Short mmCIF file of C-alpha atoms and ligand atoms in Angstrom, two decimals:
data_model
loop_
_atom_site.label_atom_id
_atom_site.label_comp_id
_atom_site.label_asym_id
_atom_site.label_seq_id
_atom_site.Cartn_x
_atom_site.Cartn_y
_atom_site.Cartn_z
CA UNK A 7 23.42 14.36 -5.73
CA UNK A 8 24.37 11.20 -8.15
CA UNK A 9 27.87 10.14 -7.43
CA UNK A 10 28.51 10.98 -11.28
CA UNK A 11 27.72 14.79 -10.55
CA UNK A 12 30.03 15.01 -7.68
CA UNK A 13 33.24 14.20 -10.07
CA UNK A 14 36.05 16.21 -10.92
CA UNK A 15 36.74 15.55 -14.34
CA UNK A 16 39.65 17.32 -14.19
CA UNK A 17 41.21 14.33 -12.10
CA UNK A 18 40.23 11.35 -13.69
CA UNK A 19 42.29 8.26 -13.22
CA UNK A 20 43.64 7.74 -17.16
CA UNK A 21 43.50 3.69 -16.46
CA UNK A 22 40.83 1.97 -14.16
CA UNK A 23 41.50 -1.88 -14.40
CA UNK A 24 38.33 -4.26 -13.02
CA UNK A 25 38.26 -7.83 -11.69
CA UNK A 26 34.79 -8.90 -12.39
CA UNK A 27 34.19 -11.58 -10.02
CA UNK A 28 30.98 -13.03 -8.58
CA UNK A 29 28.88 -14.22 -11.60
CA UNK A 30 28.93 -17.62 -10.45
CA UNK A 31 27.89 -16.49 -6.75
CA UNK A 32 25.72 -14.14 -8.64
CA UNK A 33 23.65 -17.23 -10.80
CA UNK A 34 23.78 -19.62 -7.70
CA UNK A 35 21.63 -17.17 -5.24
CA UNK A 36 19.10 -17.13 -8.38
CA UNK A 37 19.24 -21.16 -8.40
CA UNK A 38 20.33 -20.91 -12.21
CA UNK A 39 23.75 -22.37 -13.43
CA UNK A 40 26.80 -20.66 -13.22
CA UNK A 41 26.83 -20.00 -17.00
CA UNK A 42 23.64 -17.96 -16.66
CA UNK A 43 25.88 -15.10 -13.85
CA UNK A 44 28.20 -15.26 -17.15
CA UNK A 45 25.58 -13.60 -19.34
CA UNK A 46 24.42 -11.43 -17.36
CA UNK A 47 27.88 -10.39 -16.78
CA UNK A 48 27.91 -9.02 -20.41
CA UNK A 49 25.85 -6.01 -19.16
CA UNK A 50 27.74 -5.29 -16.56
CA UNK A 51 30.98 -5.26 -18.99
CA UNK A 52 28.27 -2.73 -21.21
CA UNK A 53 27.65 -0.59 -18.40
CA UNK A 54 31.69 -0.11 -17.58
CA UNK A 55 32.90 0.49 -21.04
CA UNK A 56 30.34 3.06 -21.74
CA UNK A 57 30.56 4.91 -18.41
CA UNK A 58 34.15 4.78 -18.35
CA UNK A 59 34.16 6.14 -22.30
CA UNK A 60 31.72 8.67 -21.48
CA UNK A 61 33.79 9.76 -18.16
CA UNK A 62 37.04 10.26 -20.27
CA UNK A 63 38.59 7.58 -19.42
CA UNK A 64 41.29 6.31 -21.67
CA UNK A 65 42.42 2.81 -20.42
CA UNK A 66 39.54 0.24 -18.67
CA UNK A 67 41.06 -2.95 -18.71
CA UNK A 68 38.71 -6.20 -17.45
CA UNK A 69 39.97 -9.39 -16.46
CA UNK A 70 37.82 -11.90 -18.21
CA UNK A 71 39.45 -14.90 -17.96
CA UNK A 72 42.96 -16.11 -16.33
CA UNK A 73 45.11 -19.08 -16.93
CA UNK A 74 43.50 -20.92 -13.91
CA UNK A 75 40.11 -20.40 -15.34
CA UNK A 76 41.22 -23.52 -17.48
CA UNK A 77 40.54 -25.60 -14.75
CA UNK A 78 37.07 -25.17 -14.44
CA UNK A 79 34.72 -27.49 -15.80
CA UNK A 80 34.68 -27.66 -19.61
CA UNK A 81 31.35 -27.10 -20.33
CA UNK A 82 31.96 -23.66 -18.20
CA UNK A 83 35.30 -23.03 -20.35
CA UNK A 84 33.14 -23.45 -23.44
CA UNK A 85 30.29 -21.20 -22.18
CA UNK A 86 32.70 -18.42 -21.70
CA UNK A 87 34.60 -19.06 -25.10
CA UNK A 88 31.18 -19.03 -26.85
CA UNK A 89 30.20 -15.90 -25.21
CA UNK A 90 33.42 -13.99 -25.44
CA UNK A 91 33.13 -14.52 -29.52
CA UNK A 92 29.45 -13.63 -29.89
CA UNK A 93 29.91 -10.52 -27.69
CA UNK A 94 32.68 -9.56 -29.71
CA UNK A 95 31.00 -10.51 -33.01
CA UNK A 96 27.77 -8.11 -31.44
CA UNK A 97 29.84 -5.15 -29.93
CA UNK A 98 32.36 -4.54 -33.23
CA UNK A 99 29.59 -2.25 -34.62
CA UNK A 100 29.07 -0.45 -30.84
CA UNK A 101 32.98 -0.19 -30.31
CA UNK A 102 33.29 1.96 -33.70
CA UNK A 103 30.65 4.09 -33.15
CA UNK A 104 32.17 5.33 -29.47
CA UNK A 105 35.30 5.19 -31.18
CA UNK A 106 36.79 2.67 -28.49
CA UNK A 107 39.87 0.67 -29.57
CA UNK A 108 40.16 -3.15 -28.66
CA UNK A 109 42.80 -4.73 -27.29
CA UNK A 110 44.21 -7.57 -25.62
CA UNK A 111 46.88 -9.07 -23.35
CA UNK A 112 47.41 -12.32 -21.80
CA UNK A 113 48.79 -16.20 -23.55
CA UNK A 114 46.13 -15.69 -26.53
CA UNK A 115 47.86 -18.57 -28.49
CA UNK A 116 46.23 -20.65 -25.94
CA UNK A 117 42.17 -19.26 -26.70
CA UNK A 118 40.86 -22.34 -29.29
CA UNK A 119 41.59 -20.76 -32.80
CA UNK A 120 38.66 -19.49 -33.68
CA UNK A 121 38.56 -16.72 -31.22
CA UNK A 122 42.34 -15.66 -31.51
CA UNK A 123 41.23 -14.93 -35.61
CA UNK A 124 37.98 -12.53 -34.60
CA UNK A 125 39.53 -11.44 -31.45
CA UNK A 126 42.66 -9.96 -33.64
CA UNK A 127 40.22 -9.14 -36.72
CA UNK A 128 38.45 -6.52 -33.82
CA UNK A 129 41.63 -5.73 -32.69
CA UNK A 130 42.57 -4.40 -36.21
CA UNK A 131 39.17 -3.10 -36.72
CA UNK A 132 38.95 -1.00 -34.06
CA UNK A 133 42.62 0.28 -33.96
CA UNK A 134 41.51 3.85 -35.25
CA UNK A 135 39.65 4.33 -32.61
CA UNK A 136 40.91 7.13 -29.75
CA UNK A 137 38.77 7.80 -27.52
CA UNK A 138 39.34 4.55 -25.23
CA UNK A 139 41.33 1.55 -24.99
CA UNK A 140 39.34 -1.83 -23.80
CA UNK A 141 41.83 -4.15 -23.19
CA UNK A 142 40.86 -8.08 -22.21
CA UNK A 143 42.95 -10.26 -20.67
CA UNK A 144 42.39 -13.34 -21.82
CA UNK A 145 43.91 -16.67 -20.53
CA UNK A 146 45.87 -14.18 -18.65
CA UNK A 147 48.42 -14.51 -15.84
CA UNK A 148 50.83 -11.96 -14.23
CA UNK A 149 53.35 -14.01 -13.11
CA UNK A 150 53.55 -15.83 -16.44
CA UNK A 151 54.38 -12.24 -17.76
CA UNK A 152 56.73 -11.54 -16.17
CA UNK A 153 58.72 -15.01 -15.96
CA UNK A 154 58.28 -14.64 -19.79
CA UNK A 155 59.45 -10.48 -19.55
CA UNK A 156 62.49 -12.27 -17.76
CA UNK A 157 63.26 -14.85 -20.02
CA UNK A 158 63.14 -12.41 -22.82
CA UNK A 159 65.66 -9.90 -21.19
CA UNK A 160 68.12 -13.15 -20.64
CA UNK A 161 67.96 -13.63 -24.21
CA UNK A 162 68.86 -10.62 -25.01
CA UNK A 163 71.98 -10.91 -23.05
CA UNK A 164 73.02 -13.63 -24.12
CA UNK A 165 72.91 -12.38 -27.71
CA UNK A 166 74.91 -8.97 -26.78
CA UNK A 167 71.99 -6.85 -27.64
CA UNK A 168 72.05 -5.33 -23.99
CA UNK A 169 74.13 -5.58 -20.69
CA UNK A 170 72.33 -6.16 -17.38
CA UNK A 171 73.08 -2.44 -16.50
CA UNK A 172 70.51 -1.61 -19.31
CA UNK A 173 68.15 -3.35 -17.18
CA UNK A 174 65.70 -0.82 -15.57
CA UNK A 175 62.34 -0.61 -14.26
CA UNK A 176 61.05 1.31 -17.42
CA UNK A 177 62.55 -1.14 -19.43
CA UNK A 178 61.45 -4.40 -18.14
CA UNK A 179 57.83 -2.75 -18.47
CA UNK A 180 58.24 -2.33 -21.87
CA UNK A 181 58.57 -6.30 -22.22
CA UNK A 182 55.32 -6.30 -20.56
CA UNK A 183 52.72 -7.35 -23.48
CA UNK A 184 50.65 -4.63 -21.52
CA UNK A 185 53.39 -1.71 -22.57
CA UNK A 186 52.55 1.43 -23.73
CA UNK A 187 49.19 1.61 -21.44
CA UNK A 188 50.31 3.07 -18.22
CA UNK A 189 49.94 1.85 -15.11
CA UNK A 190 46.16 1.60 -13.87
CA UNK A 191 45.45 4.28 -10.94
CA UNK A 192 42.35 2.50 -9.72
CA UNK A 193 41.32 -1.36 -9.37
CA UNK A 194 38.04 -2.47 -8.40
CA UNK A 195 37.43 -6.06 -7.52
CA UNK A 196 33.16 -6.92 -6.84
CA UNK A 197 31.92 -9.76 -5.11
CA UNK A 198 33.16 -8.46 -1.32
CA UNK A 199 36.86 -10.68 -2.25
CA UNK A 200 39.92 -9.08 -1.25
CA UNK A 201 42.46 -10.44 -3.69
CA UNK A 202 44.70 -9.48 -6.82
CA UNK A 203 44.66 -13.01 -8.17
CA UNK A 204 47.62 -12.93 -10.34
CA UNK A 205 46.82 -9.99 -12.34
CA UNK A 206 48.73 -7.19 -12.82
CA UNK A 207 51.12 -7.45 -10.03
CA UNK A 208 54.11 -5.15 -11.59
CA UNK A 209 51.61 -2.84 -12.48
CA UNK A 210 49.33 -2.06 -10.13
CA UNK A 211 52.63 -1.53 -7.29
CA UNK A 212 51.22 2.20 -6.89
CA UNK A 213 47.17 1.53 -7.48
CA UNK A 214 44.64 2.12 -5.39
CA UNK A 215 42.20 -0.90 -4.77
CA UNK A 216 38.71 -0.41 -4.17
CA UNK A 217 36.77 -3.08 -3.27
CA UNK A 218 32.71 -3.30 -4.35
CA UNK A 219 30.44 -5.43 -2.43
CA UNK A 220 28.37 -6.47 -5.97
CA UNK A 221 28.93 -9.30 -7.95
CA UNK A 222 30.06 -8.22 -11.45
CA UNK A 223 26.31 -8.66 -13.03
CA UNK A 224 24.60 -6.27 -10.73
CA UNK A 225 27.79 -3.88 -11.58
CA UNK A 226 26.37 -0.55 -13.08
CA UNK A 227 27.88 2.47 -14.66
CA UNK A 228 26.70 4.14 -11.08
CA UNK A 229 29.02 1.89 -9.31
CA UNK A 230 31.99 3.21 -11.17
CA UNK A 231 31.72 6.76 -10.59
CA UNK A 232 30.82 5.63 -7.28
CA UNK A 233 34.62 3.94 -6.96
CA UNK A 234 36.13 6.84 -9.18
CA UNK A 235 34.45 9.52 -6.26
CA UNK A 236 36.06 7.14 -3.36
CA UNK A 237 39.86 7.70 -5.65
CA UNK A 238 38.82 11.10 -5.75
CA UNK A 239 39.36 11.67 -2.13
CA UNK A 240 41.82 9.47 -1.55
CA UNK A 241 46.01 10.91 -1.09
CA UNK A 242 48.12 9.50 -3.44
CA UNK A 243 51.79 9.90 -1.83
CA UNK A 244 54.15 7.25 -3.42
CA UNK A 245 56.07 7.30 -0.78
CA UNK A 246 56.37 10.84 0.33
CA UNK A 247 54.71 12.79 3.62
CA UNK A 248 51.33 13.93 3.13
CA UNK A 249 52.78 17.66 3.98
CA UNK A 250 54.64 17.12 1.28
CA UNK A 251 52.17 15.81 -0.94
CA UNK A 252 50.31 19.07 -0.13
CA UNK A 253 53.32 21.17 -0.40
CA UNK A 254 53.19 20.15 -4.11
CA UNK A 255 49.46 20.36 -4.71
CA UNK A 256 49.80 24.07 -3.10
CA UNK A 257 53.16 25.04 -5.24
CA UNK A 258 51.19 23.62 -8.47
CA UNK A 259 47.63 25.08 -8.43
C1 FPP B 24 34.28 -14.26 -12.40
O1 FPP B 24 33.14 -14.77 -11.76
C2 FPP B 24 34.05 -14.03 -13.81
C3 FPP B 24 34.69 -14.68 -14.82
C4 FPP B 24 35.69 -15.73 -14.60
C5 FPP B 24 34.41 -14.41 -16.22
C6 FPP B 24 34.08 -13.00 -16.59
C7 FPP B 24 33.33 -13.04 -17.86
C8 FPP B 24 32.30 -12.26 -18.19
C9 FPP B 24 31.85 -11.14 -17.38
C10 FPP B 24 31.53 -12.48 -19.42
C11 FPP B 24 32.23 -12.33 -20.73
C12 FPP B 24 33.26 -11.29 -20.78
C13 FPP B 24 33.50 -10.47 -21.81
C14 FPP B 24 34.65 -9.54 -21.75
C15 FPP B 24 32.66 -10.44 -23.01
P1 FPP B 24 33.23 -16.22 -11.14
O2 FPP B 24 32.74 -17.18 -12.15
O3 FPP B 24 34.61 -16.48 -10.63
O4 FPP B 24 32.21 -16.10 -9.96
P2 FPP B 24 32.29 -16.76 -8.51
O5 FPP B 24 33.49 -16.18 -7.83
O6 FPP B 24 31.01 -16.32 -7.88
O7 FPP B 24 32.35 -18.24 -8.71
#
């Protein structure tokens, strides 16, 4: 039995986040430049949005590029760029039809000009849309978030408009330029790495990591509901005793 018809749809993680890592790795094995593991990873980004649409999953946000990322060599920086705007000038058509809203978090003033304008002109496009939320970080770092979730919450102390009492854990989230999704409930990293690199780190605090061996181009809609099955069995206590964990599964159903 596929891994797909072993699911419980009724328990669905609402907001599976993915670090896509290994396209490089992924291009060198095959003796090609690292560029070409880039393009390739465009299926694989395919193959998770429509699984994870077709699942019923309402949040699938992909890191595609973080702040370090800058540092690599700029004729990889422009590869990526270039590809990021011609998959979104391809996709725009593909995102209305499955009804799949774009969005995007991350220091976007930073992304060369011409992909902040089509980048928000999709965002706007597609902000109908219900059935999913795609969110991108782009140029994206966690820390940076929250240093700047920080510095906004100073400011507004120093201008009266709250005390530091108002300060709570809901509230700093909503500074977050990831506020209203919720928090993911699954994270899958490919390429065999163990490692958050910077990205959602307030977050995530209650997410359960899975870890696929594939780089991000091999990465196919079977490989999700492969990592959504491994959630599936997994106990989620926050905290708490498993018996009581059960307690509360036994007192609800
Ligand atoms: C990590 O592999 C991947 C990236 C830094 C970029 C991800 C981009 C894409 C999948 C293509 C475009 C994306 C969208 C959303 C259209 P790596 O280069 O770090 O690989 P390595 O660890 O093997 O060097």
């Amino acid at each position: 039995m596929s891994y797909k018809e072993q699911l419980d749809l009724e328990k669905l993680p609402s907001h599976v986040a993915i670090i896509m890592d290994g396209n490089g790795r992924w291009a060198k094995f095959r003796g090609k430049p690292r560029t070409f593991g880039h393009r390739h990873g465009v299926t694989a980004v395919r193959e998770a949005a429509e699984s994870a649409a077709e699942l019923g999953i309402k949040y699938l946000t992909l890191y595609a590029f973080s702040t370090e990322n800058w540092k690599r060599p700029k004729f990889e920086v422009d590869a990526l760029m270039h590809l990021l705007l011609q998959t979104i000038n391809k996709e725009v058509k593909t995102l209305n039809k499955n009804k799949i809203r774009l969005n995007a978090i991350g220091n976007l003033d930073s992304l060369p000009p011409q992909i902040y304008k089509r980048l928000f002109q999709t965002i706007q496009e597609t902000a109908h849309n219900d059935r999913m939320t795609l969110t991108l970080a782009l140029s994206y770092s966690s820390r940076c978030e929250i240093v700047d979730a920080v510095r906004d919450i100073a400011r507004e102390i120093s201008e009266n408009k709250i005390t530091a009492d108002d300060i709570t854990g809901d509230y700093f989230n909503t500074k977050l330029p990831s506020y209203p999704l919720p928090d993911p409930e699954l994270l899958i990293r490919t390429s065999g790495e163990y490692r958050i690199s910077n990205f959602l780190l307030w977050q995530i605090a209650y997410t359960e990591l899975y870890f696929c061996q594939k780089f991000w181009p091999d990465f196919r809609k079977e490989d999700l509901y492969e990592a959504v099955y491994n959630y599936q069995r997994r106990e989620r206590r926050f905290g708490k005793t498993s018996d009581q964990v059960q307690k509360n599964i036994a007192d609800e159903g």
